[in-house]
């Protein structure tokens, strides 16, 4: 019988590339064509409604019901003109994926006909049954109602299927009692908090003309593409998104021949198709290239306002998976699909920008405005220093646990890279000297602030949080994550820090200090207090792990423990004070994340046991049988013990590995049972992390040893070299 593996190999070799014809070679001709943009609003909405929506987008103003009816009608007419039949509220529950429940515009009338209808009420609010979404114990099942509510700041868009189109309305998702059940609601609150704090600081010290600010985010997305047929033959890839067993290929990434290499034709066609779909949805994709690992790729859009950037990234992951199906690929967004090979991340490039167009994290040649830059810059450092554990928690997940600190990925230690020039600037600030960084600063009154001309080649790719010239790059975020977790934390700690900065500086000014001196004194104190978080060396090295311990920086490797930072007293105060989460919401979220960890490891454990028993051991035994028959035949033919020694030793070796696997699978089953029966979800998660997961290793090791030993013909699972190199 043909195995799935041999069928897969055959299939892949006969794959044809799928021809794709974008609507035009000029992206500008179809960019945003499936988005209810400002210009479509102008065309389809009455003046009054258009004004109200614009104000809602720009200033967060509320839209009343009568206007909502007008907007709904305009939106429906626009959508129908594009061939849309259904609409859905599109939201981001705490499952990590996006959710949609489609309703038809179609409505039967009493006289037996039908009309297309979409009322303001249906635009503004919906009531999906929330009982199947994670809620962390917030709701009892008898009050399982949840509400989705329209977020006008992210435009509605059309999702195209091959046989129909759906209007998607971005929404927040809250419980009947008002607690957030999604990522977007707290994100919008955190953004609001930081924007207010930024305006406040700018107005007080630097620029009275700033009346608004916004947060920018550019998300680089790494992913793997593996042929669909290979995935079907690998239950672990199908169910967990990663390979639970598999021998590293003889050729991995050591030749460094994949990074920026020429893109394989089938992948190239996928990329064109995927980009076309993204452009229609207004996702401003800019770059595409091969990544370091074989079969690993990356794409990155231009930066956008955070809420939009995250909606776009969530949408991008969804579109990517759907388009890949057309090209018979499966997208692996898991942080570590293959052992011993680079994992995938999602770098979050983040900055703060004012209504006057100033990027507050971009240094300038003008020392006077550099005091503004330095203020924001040093406050980022202080915020990250004070809440490093919380930031670490914001990227904690079962998948990212494999990546942090493994092959070419930042460790679980939070540190900031700022580059040699900024180090010099901060050091001279501390020592009250003007930096010799091409300084003309002596000519103006803020003597201590230098001109800062950054050398943009000063990069460090091993830091989890790096300054890259005009933005910070949070590189430790996992590839499958909803970036909202990281962005909620980063923007909340920044808001809180800026408020503290303002209070401390004001206090000094009140005491009679000059503004610049007061600011510099506070910044100096911050730099001194948070210096230990700065690290310029190789974040991937063992020396750094030792050095970080000396500095007292935490290195929390396991997810359940890392998540504890969410419910520490300082985090609770931070979130409650800044009105991002109340305590009920925070506890619920914590519970959900622990639960998610348990579920993920539970699935992996059960699948690993299944693979070991039904695939690995039988393959080992089959080969053993062949060898035993061979030995018997040799003996029958009169060969001596010495002659059959090699075969006999192989049989023994196989037996040894089979035994190791069998013993550890039994242990795994015992520990699984125990882990499920703990006093709390956190204790369960800890048991999964410290008792269940460690058993994966001996099973994998022996399984991989068997893969090395067993006759290739008897091995039914596609091998690493086949999944990664056969295209
Ligand atoms: P890299 O060298 O890390 O690839 P790029 O300059 O290509 O850096 O930028 C990567 C991402 O950073 C892109 O998504 C880009 O739009 C984004 N980016 C650039 N400037 C900013 C900014 N001021 N704020 C936020 N993101 C930014
Ligand atoms: Mg980058």
XYZ file of C-alpha atoms and ligand atoms in Angstrom:
755
model
C 0.000 0.000 0.000
C 1.193 3.480 -0.825
C 1.896 5.482 2.295
C 0.681 9.063 2.709
C 4.338 10.017 2.703
C 5.116 8.522 -0.690
C 1.867 9.882 -2.085
C 2.778 13.324 -0.771
C 6.198 13.191 -2.372
C 4.636 12.190 -5.635
C 2.007 14.907 -5.415
C 4.471 17.665 -4.662
C 6.689 16.701 -7.552
C 3.740 16.990 -9.926
C 2.467 20.319 -8.621
C 1.939 23.063 -11.136
C 2.128 26.685 -10.156
C -1.199 28.486 -10.055
C -1.317 31.407 -12.431
C -2.483 34.618 -10.857
C -3.642 37.739 -12.621
C -3.845 40.788 -10.364
C -6.540 43.326 -11.394
C -3.782 45.660 -12.571
C -0.036 45.940 -12.466
C -0.585 49.220 -10.651
C -1.573 48.482 -7.083
C -2.892 52.027 -6.733
C -5.703 51.102 -9.120
C -7.236 48.528 -6.797
C -5.774 49.317 -3.376
C -8.613 49.582 -0.828
C -11.208 48.498 -3.417
C -12.849 46.224 -0.816
C -12.791 48.817 1.958
C -15.461 51.307 2.972
C -12.975 54.150 2.744
C -13.411 57.841 3.242
C -14.165 58.337 -0.439
C -16.762 55.528 -0.557
C -18.342 57.008 2.547
C -18.516 60.362 0.860
C -20.201 58.758 -2.105
C -22.674 56.547 -0.238
C -23.521 58.517 2.924
C -25.693 61.604 3.344
C -23.601 64.646 4.359
C -24.759 64.553 7.959
C -23.894 60.880 8.378
C -20.541 61.319 6.691
C -19.644 64.141 9.092
C -20.689 62.092 12.109
C -18.605 59.076 11.070
C -15.594 61.277 10.319
C -15.867 62.825 13.776
C -16.186 59.381 15.319
C -13.038 58.259 13.526
C -11.022 61.381 14.249
C -12.160 62.252 17.762
C -13.916 59.147 19.026
C -17.281 60.943 19.118
C -20.426 58.872 19.632
C -22.815 58.224 16.768
C -26.540 58.378 17.566
C -29.069 55.821 16.377
C -30.692 57.949 13.661
C -27.291 58.566 12.107
C -26.375 54.914 12.534
C -29.408 54.004 10.406
C -28.158 56.280 7.655
C -24.640 54.858 7.881
C -25.973 51.293 7.782
C -28.034 52.024 4.690
C -25.088 53.690 2.941
C -22.772 50.855 3.888
C -25.293 48.286 2.654
C -25.738 50.101 -0.671
C -21.986 50.268 -1.148
C -21.631 46.581 -0.270
C -24.489 45.486 -2.545
C -22.967 47.487 -5.395
C -19.924 45.245 -4.903
C -21.937 42.021 -4.986
C -22.152 41.437 -1.244
C -25.038 39.385 0.169
C -24.161 38.964 3.846
C -22.713 40.993 6.676
C -20.940 40.093 9.882
C -19.503 41.719 12.951
C -15.842 40.845 12.861
C -14.188 40.554 16.259
C -11.190 39.205 18.102
C -12.190 36.918 20.986
C -9.488 35.614 23.277
C -9.093 32.434 21.245
C -6.430 34.279 19.241
C -8.299 33.855 15.964
C -10.857 36.248 14.547
C -14.555 35.466 14.740
C -17.458 36.105 12.410
C -21.096 35.102 12.279
C -22.697 35.898 8.967
C -26.196 37.292 8.554
C -27.889 37.871 5.251
C -29.106 41.296 4.114
C -32.032 39.396 2.673
C -35.271 39.649 4.651
C -38.641 38.121 3.670
C -41.586 40.513 3.723
C -45.145 39.734 4.790
C -46.480 39.734 1.255
C -44.161 36.917 0.302
C -41.515 39.012 -1.394
C -38.139 39.929 0.078
C -35.957 42.969 0.530
C -32.321 43.675 1.308
C -32.165 45.309 4.716
C -29.460 46.473 7.118
C -30.582 48.716 9.963
C -28.503 50.959 12.205
C -29.123 48.638 15.125
C -27.495 45.739 13.302
C -24.499 47.904 12.436
C -23.939 49.255 15.914
C -24.527 46.157 17.975
C -24.995 42.416 17.708
C -25.514 39.704 20.235
C -23.591 36.585 19.300
C -24.003 33.695 21.707
C -20.879 34.184 23.747
C -20.998 30.920 25.648
C -18.513 29.216 23.359
C -15.838 31.893 23.635
C -13.332 31.960 26.479
C -14.487 34.161 29.339
C -12.290 33.109 32.250
C -15.219 32.599 34.572
C -16.676 36.089 34.089
C -20.042 34.783 33.053
C -22.252 31.957 34.108
C -23.828 30.085 31.265
C -27.267 31.466 32.138
C -26.042 34.947 31.305
C -23.889 33.928 28.403
C -24.834 36.927 26.361
C -22.089 38.929 24.778
C -22.248 42.023 22.665
C -20.232 43.112 19.715
C -20.141 46.859 19.194
C -19.036 48.728 16.102
C -15.552 50.275 16.116
C -15.806 53.103 13.563
C -12.051 53.762 13.798
C -11.353 50.628 11.757
C -13.129 50.665 8.392
C -15.595 48.000 7.269
C -14.317 45.705 4.523
C -15.468 42.995 2.157
C -14.225 39.464 2.469
C -14.358 37.625 -0.845
C -14.983 33.911 -1.173
C -15.069 32.128 -4.495
C -18.884 32.000 -4.384
C -19.901 35.019 -2.381
C -18.883 38.134 -0.533
C -19.420 39.301 3.035
C -19.341 42.772 4.546
C -17.203 42.668 7.702
C -17.663 45.271 10.413
C -14.812 45.497 12.939
C -16.223 45.416 16.465
C -15.273 45.101 20.102
C -16.666 42.164 22.083
C -17.944 42.636 25.624
C -19.990 40.611 28.080
C -23.544 41.355 29.118
C -22.134 42.984 32.244
C -19.694 45.123 30.259
C -16.380 43.309 30.760
C -14.102 43.064 27.754
C -14.008 39.597 26.193
C -11.631 40.513 23.394
C -8.338 42.179 22.534
C -9.690 45.289 20.910
C -11.632 46.883 23.786
C -8.647 47.135 26.161
C -6.364 48.042 23.269
C -8.473 51.070 22.411
C -8.387 52.092 26.080
C -4.591 51.742 26.257
C -4.158 53.775 23.083
C -6.440 56.439 24.428
C -4.413 56.572 27.663
C -1.049 56.913 25.953
C -2.326 59.452 23.441
C -3.644 61.634 26.246
C -0.386 61.361 28.180
C 1.669 62.236 25.097
C -0.396 65.333 24.335
C -0.188 66.384 27.955
C 3.615 66.106 28.075
C 4.040 67.804 24.687
C 1.736 70.673 25.603
C 3.317 71.223 28.990
C 6.943 71.289 27.930
C 7.537 71.180 24.227
C 4.801 72.123 21.828
C 1.495 73.832 22.509
C 0.309 73.101 18.967
C 0.019 69.366 19.527
C -3.678 68.627 20.006
C -3.656 64.908 19.253
C -1.197 62.102 19.001
C -1.265 58.608 17.626
C 0.717 55.445 18.008
C 2.327 53.865 14.962
C 2.899 50.168 14.456
C 4.592 48.317 11.613
C 4.296 44.545 11.939
C 6.816 42.266 10.255
C 5.278 38.804 9.859
C 7.370 35.657 9.524
C 5.849 32.352 8.414
C 6.620 28.965 6.896
C 5.010 27.448 3.832
C 4.781 23.679 3.562
C 3.030 21.715 0.857
C -0.492 20.706 1.787
C 0.105 17.033 0.937
C 3.077 16.925 3.311
C 0.963 18.458 6.061
C -1.841 15.971 5.555
C 0.697 13.199 6.093
C 1.922 14.849 9.314
C -0.828 14.750 11.971
C 1.323 16.875 14.279
C 1.513 19.742 11.768
C -2.188 19.459 11.102
C -3.265 19.511 14.734
C -0.600 21.484 16.567
C 1.071 23.565 13.854
C 4.474 22.129 14.735
C 6.411 18.910 14.320
C 6.434 16.981 17.588
C 9.002 14.535 16.240
C 11.381 14.598 13.299
C 15.072 14.212 12.713
C 16.891 17.406 11.770
C 17.914 17.288 8.131
C 21.537 16.919 7.168
C 21.190 20.292 5.492
C 19.381 22.896 7.522
C 20.126 26.558 7.391
C 23.873 26.240 7.932
C 24.737 27.288 4.386
C 22.755 30.493 4.922
C 21.560 30.162 1.365
C 17.882 30.873 1.941
C 17.862 34.369 3.463
C 17.011 36.911 0.774
C 17.560 34.131 -1.765
C 15.580 33.823 -4.952
C 11.944 33.014 -4.201
C 10.766 29.590 -5.517
C 8.222 29.955 -8.397
C 5.258 28.346 -6.621
C 5.868 30.489 -3.560
C 6.256 33.560 -5.710
C 2.847 32.950 -7.288
C 1.353 32.481 -3.849
C 2.868 35.779 -2.724
C 1.464 37.713 -5.699
C -1.974 36.231 -5.060
C -1.810 36.918 -1.343
C -0.572 40.471 -1.826
C -3.337 41.188 -4.338
C -5.965 40.123 -1.806
C -4.264 42.226 0.876
C -4.151 45.313 -1.323
C -7.871 45.048 -2.028
C -8.377 45.054 1.733
C -6.194 48.106 2.184
C -3.313 46.256 3.844
C -0.280 48.275 2.719
C 2.201 45.434 2.158
C 5.642 46.728 1.254
C 8.184 43.948 1.478
C 8.492 40.230 0.858
C 11.523 38.014 1.128
C 12.894 34.625 2.058
C 13.783 34.332 5.732
C 16.736 32.512 7.297
C 15.243 29.023 7.597
C 14.420 26.876 4.581
C 10.765 27.412 3.549
C 10.510 30.459 5.819
C 9.341 33.813 4.486
C 8.482 37.278 5.710
C 6.206 40.110 4.696
C 5.826 43.583 6.159
C 3.363 46.381 5.554
C 3.945 50.072 5.986
C 3.295 51.176 9.518
C -0.188 52.364 10.460
C -2.114 53.463 13.515
C -1.950 50.575 16.041
C -5.617 49.563 16.029
C -5.685 49.448 12.259
C -2.284 47.761 12.038
C -3.482 44.990 14.338
C -6.793 44.524 12.515
C -4.783 44.344 9.319
C -2.377 41.819 10.753
C -5.212 39.607 12.004
C -6.833 39.871 8.607
C -3.515 39.228 6.868
C -3.032 35.942 8.736
C -6.535 34.855 7.771
C -6.110 35.861 4.119
C -2.719 34.193 3.994
C -4.153 30.854 5.084
C -7.036 31.059 2.640
C -4.907 32.060 -0.347
C -2.343 29.381 0.500
C -5.048 26.728 0.078
C -5.455 27.785 -3.551
C -1.746 27.127 -4.053
C -1.835 23.850 -2.128
C 0.329 25.241 0.623
C -0.265 25.278 4.319
C 0.900 28.354 6.195
C 2.613 27.605 9.483
C 2.318 30.580 11.804
C 3.574 28.591 14.791
C 6.583 30.123 16.553
C 8.636 26.942 16.230
C 7.334 24.487 13.638
C 10.671 22.683 13.249
C 13.199 21.837 15.947
C 16.746 22.990 15.367
C 15.714 25.549 12.779
C 14.831 29.212 13.268
C 11.415 29.971 14.623
C 9.116 32.768 13.515
C 8.442 36.078 15.156
C 6.371 39.117 14.540
C 8.458 42.231 15.063
C 6.407 45.136 16.359
C 7.904 48.439 15.171
C 6.405 51.047 17.448
C 6.548 54.793 17.780
C 4.617 57.854 18.978
C 3.593 60.555 16.541
C 1.989 63.951 17.122
C -0.764 65.762 15.229
C 1.949 68.164 14.075
C 3.653 65.271 12.307
C 6.577 64.805 14.666
C 7.811 61.293 15.339
C 8.641 61.616 19.026
C 11.149 58.772 18.880
C 13.166 60.239 16.019
C 16.181 62.277 17.015
C 16.849 65.432 15.069
C 19.759 67.629 14.184
C 18.156 70.312 16.295
C 19.251 70.105 19.927
C 16.251 72.100 21.083
C 13.772 69.536 19.865
C 16.056 66.771 21.014
C 15.087 67.411 24.596
C 11.621 66.303 23.481
C 13.021 63.224 21.772
C 15.216 62.393 24.756
C 12.271 62.728 27.123
C 10.204 60.191 25.235
C 13.194 57.966 24.588
C 14.248 57.769 28.235
C 10.668 57.310 29.369
C 10.389 54.231 27.142
C 13.479 52.808 28.812
C 12.105 53.524 32.265
C 8.712 52.033 31.420
C 10.232 48.839 30.037
C 12.601 48.607 32.982
C 9.844 48.974 35.562
C 7.486 46.562 33.840
C 9.863 44.115 32.159
C 8.028 41.138 33.640
C 4.687 42.362 32.395
C 6.102 42.904 28.931
C 7.498 39.379 29.077
C 4.027 38.150 30.085
C 2.467 39.935 27.122
C 4.342 37.678 24.699
C 4.013 34.453 26.702
C 2.362 31.538 24.923
C 2.831 27.814 24.523
C 4.230 28.388 21.025
C 6.537 31.282 21.833
C 7.971 29.281 24.734
C 9.868 27.163 22.193
C 11.250 30.170 20.413
C 12.469 32.467 23.173
C 15.996 31.487 23.962
C 16.174 28.813 21.283
C 17.924 28.961 17.900
C 18.436 32.516 16.759
C 15.735 34.092 18.857
C 15.848 36.592 21.676
C 15.987 35.022 25.136
C 13.167 35.307 27.655
C 15.161 38.072 29.348
C 13.791 41.524 28.645
C 16.500 43.977 27.659
C 16.778 47.037 25.454
C 19.340 47.761 22.778
C 19.849 51.458 22.071
C 23.082 51.514 20.060
C 26.453 53.034 20.832
C 25.522 56.576 19.915
C 22.478 56.775 22.137
C 24.487 55.119 24.902
C 27.034 57.888 24.527
C 24.339 60.546 24.603
C 22.782 59.134 27.756
C 26.140 58.688 29.446
C 27.073 62.294 28.783
C 23.695 63.373 30.082
C 24.431 61.490 33.251
C 27.858 63.081 33.548
C 26.604 66.545 32.634
C 28.826 66.664 29.579
C 27.889 67.532 26.068
C 28.375 64.510 23.898
C 30.997 64.911 21.232
C 28.454 63.415 18.883
C 28.994 66.151 16.264
C 27.630 68.610 18.760
C 26.828 72.186 17.933
C 24.797 72.269 21.087
C 26.909 74.810 22.917
C 25.361 77.609 20.924
C 21.920 77.332 22.458
C 20.553 77.503 25.926
C 19.885 73.810 26.413
C 23.567 73.102 26.612
C 23.293 69.545 27.705
C 21.253 68.374 24.761
C 23.314 67.379 21.814
C 22.572 67.175 18.185
C 21.925 63.505 17.537
C 22.826 62.151 14.163
C 22.184 58.485 14.193
C 24.054 55.986 12.193
C 21.248 53.721 11.063
C 23.507 50.798 10.444
C 23.882 50.423 14.188
C 21.616 47.409 14.567
C 21.397 44.551 16.960
C 19.194 41.700 15.869
C 19.563 39.715 19.054
C 17.708 42.097 21.325
C 14.065 41.534 22.268
C 13.469 45.294 22.309
C 15.684 47.408 20.091
C 15.866 51.059 19.174
C 16.136 51.224 15.391
C 16.727 54.890 14.688
C 13.220 56.314 14.805
C 11.179 53.617 16.527
C 11.501 50.750 18.951
C 11.219 47.244 17.622
C 9.643 44.738 20.010
C 11.051 41.611 18.451
C 10.025 39.007 20.988
C 6.372 38.871 19.897
C 5.440 35.439 18.545
C 4.470 34.917 14.911
C 0.988 33.578 15.662
C 0.153 36.149 18.334
C -2.469 38.824 18.233
C -0.136 41.797 18.783
C -2.801 43.464 20.888
C -1.478 41.756 24.028
C 1.946 43.307 23.546
C 0.497 46.634 22.467
C -1.935 46.862 25.394
C 0.957 46.420 27.798
C 3.486 48.607 25.999
C 1.106 51.518 25.570
C -0.273 51.252 29.078
C 3.151 51.268 30.714
C 4.151 54.177 28.490
C 1.039 56.158 29.411
C 1.621 55.509 33.080
C 5.294 56.395 32.823
C 4.626 59.663 30.980
C 2.105 60.674 33.639
C 4.707 60.018 36.323
C 7.298 61.948 34.356
C 4.966 64.916 34.117
C 4.198 64.839 37.830
C 7.862 64.607 38.848
C 8.983 67.323 36.454
C 6.179 69.627 37.501
C 7.136 69.138 41.126
C 10.692 70.296 40.385
C 9.472 73.275 38.368
C 7.216 74.218 41.224
C 10.232 74.212 43.483
C 11.797 76.834 41.217
C 13.824 74.764 38.753
C 13.962 75.918 35.154
C 11.953 73.713 32.797
C 14.931 72.233 30.905
C 16.858 71.592 34.088
C 13.878 69.945 35.712
C 13.336 67.678 32.715
C 16.994 66.744 32.498
C 17.208 66.013 36.188
C 14.241 63.664 36.027
C 15.583 61.961 32.900
C 18.972 61.543 34.483
C 17.374 59.836 37.460
C 15.394 57.538 35.156
C 18.444 56.576 33.157
C 20.396 55.788 36.295
C 17.543 53.755 37.747
C 16.919 51.724 34.616
C 20.389 51.310 33.160
C 20.530 47.637 34.006
C 17.913 46.853 31.356
C 20.187 48.177 28.600
C 22.292 45.601 26.820
C 24.312 46.078 23.663
C 25.922 42.658 23.304
C 24.830 39.361 21.808
C 21.455 38.514 23.319
C 21.703 34.951 22.009
C 24.858 34.175 23.997
C 25.243 32.211 27.219
C 27.341 35.030 28.663
C 24.311 37.302 28.518
C 22.218 34.832 30.466
C 24.898 34.849 33.197
C 25.340 38.618 33.059
C 21.577 39.184 33.258
C 21.358 37.025 36.368
C 24.081 39.165 37.932
C 22.115 42.278 37.069
C 19.022 40.833 38.664
C 17.036 40.630 35.438
C 14.452 37.885 35.280
C 14.694 35.029 32.816
C 11.306 33.368 33.065
C 11.257 30.550 30.581
C 7.920 28.932 31.186
C 4.625 30.465 30.170
C 2.415 29.797 33.209
C 4.973 31.451 35.467
C 5.582 34.352 33.093
C 1.843 35.023 33.027
C 1.858 35.639 36.784
C 3.115 39.152 36.058
C -0.397 40.023 34.855
C -1.846 39.630 38.322
C 0.990 41.022 40.423
C 0.017 43.905 42.694
C 1.941 46.398 40.588
C 0.279 45.265 37.350
C -3.156 45.321 38.921
C -2.564 48.858 40.152
C -1.233 49.883 36.768
C -4.191 48.545 34.792
C -6.858 49.642 37.228
C -5.403 53.132 37.704
C -5.181 53.691 33.959
C -8.639 52.185 33.449
C -7.511 49.511 31.003
C -8.775 46.468 32.912
C -10.669 46.146 36.137
C -9.646 43.369 38.459
C -12.367 41.001 37.269
C -11.225 41.398 33.668
C -7.586 40.944 34.569
C -8.198 37.790 36.581
C -10.376 36.420 33.793
C -7.740 37.093 31.178
C -5.091 35.448 33.316
C -7.318 32.405 33.738
C -7.963 32.218 29.983
C -4.270 32.362 29.133
C -3.396 29.650 31.645
C -6.253 27.557 30.292
C -5.089 28.035 26.728
C -1.629 26.833 27.714
C -3.093 23.726 29.329
C -5.177 22.965 26.248
C -2.275 23.397 23.840
C 0.134 21.176 25.762
C -2.631 18.654 26.384
C -3.285 18.316 22.652
C 0.432 18.013 21.934
C 0.923 15.399 24.640
C -1.970 13.261 23.446
C -0.894 13.510 19.840
C 2.717 12.712 20.651
C 1.620 9.609 22.547
C -0.573 8.630 19.603
C 2.208 9.107 17.063
C 4.665 7.219 19.215
C 2.375 4.226 19.724
C 0.730 3.985 16.326
C 3.530 5.101 14.083
C 6.996 5.210 15.576
C 6.976 1.972 17.543
C 5.352 -0.071 14.726
C 7.968 1.228 12.277
C 10.709 0.213 14.702
C 9.177 -3.210 15.216
C 8.691 -3.794 11.496
C 12.342 -3.098 10.868
C 13.310 -5.281 13.801
C 11.294 -8.112 12.271
C 13.060 -7.678 8.948
C 16.420 -7.750 10.675
C 15.461 -10.804 12.762
C 14.373 -12.648 9.633
C 17.645 -11.686 8.036
C 19.621 -12.992 11.011
C 17.684 -16.250 10.924
C 18.298 -16.608 7.198
C 21.988 -15.922 7.685
C 22.189 -18.558 10.427
C 20.278 -21.043 8.247
C 22.799 -20.356 5.539
C 25.512 -21.390 7.991
C 26.888 -17.995 8.907
C 28.421 -17.561 12.310
C 27.472 -15.375 15.281
C 30.208 -12.966 14.346
C 28.696 -12.611 10.910
C 25.291 -11.559 12.256
C 26.675 -9.272 14.945
C 25.823 -5.982 13.174
C 22.212 -6.997 12.606
C 21.820 -8.294 16.122
C 23.205 -5.066 17.578
C 20.791 -3.065 15.480
C 17.914 -5.154 16.777
C 19.098 -4.436 20.294
C 19.423 -0.727 19.629
C 15.925 -0.609 18.160
C 14.641 -2.462 21.203
C 16.278 0.031 23.503
C 14.606 3.007 21.810
C 11.252 1.275 21.625
C 11.498 0.605 25.332
C 12.410 4.234 26.133
C 9.482 5.484 24.102
C 7.069 3.029 25.629
C 8.122 3.795 29.215
C 7.903 7.538 28.683
C 4.554 7.390 26.934
C 3.207 5.530 29.956
C 4.685 8.164 32.247
C 3.224 10.867 30.041
C -0.233 9.398 30.417
C 0.100 9.293 34.179
C 1.379 12.869 34.386
C -1.346 14.087 32.029
C -4.002 12.711 34.336
C -2.351 14.294 37.348
C -1.882 17.642 35.614
C -5.564 17.826 34.833
C -6.512 17.286 38.455
C -4.917 20.254 40.167
C -6.469 22.768 42.522
C -6.328 25.673 40.071
C -5.822 26.316 36.371
C -2.453 27.879 37.152
C -1.368 24.766 39.046
C -2.516 22.636 36.126
C -0.563 24.802 33.724
C 2.510 24.553 35.942
C 2.162 20.764 36.012
C 1.858 20.679 32.236
C 4.974 22.812 31.990
C 7.150 21.041 34.558
C 5.876 17.448 34.505
C 4.165 16.735 31.180
C 6.254 18.726 28.724
C 9.669 17.449 29.869
C 8.552 13.936 28.887
C 8.280 15.034 25.259
C 12.040 15.115 25.073
C 13.040 11.493 25.700
C 10.177 10.350 23.454
C 11.289 12.643 20.690
C 14.925 11.735 21.099
C 14.288 8.009 20.761
C 11.784 8.551 17.997
C 14.305 10.599 16.036
C 16.908 7.909 16.677
C 14.515 5.362 15.195
C 13.916 7.624 12.192
C 17.670 7.554 11.669
C 17.906 3.762 12.008
C 14.763 2.422 10.391
C 14.585 1.477 6.723
C 13.352 4.569 4.857
C 10.618 2.524 3.184
C 9.051 1.706 6.529
C 8.906 5.323 7.757
C 5.493 6.761 7.013
C 5.833 10.367 8.146
C 7.360 12.899 5.757
C 10.858 13.753 6.904
C 12.212 17.232 7.628
C 14.203 17.341 4.408
C 11.065 16.536 2.437
C 8.837 19.069 4.164
C 11.439 21.806 3.987
C 13.136 21.276 0.663
C 10.795 19.519 -1.747
C 8.923 22.255 -3.601
P 13.898 46.522 9.195
O 15.294 46.856 8.916
O 13.681 46.091 10.604
O 13.273 45.563 8.205
P 12.225 48.663 8.084
O 12.647 50.080 7.952
O 12.052 47.863 6.859
O 13.144 47.960 9.140
O 10.855 48.703 8.841
C 10.211 47.597 9.306
C 8.839 48.019 9.706
O 8.918 49.177 10.533
C 7.920 48.409 8.541
O 6.659 47.860 8.780
C 7.903 49.913 8.630
O 6.745 50.468 8.073
C 7.950 50.098 10.120
N 8.279 51.463 10.536
C 9.102 52.346 9.960
N 9.056 53.532 10.618
C 8.181 53.390 11.625
C 7.662 54.232 12.652
N 8.056 55.479 12.762
N 6.768 53.720 13.498
C 6.358 52.439 13.399
N 6.795 51.614 12.479
C 7.684 52.060 11.589
Mg 12.891 44.539 11.592
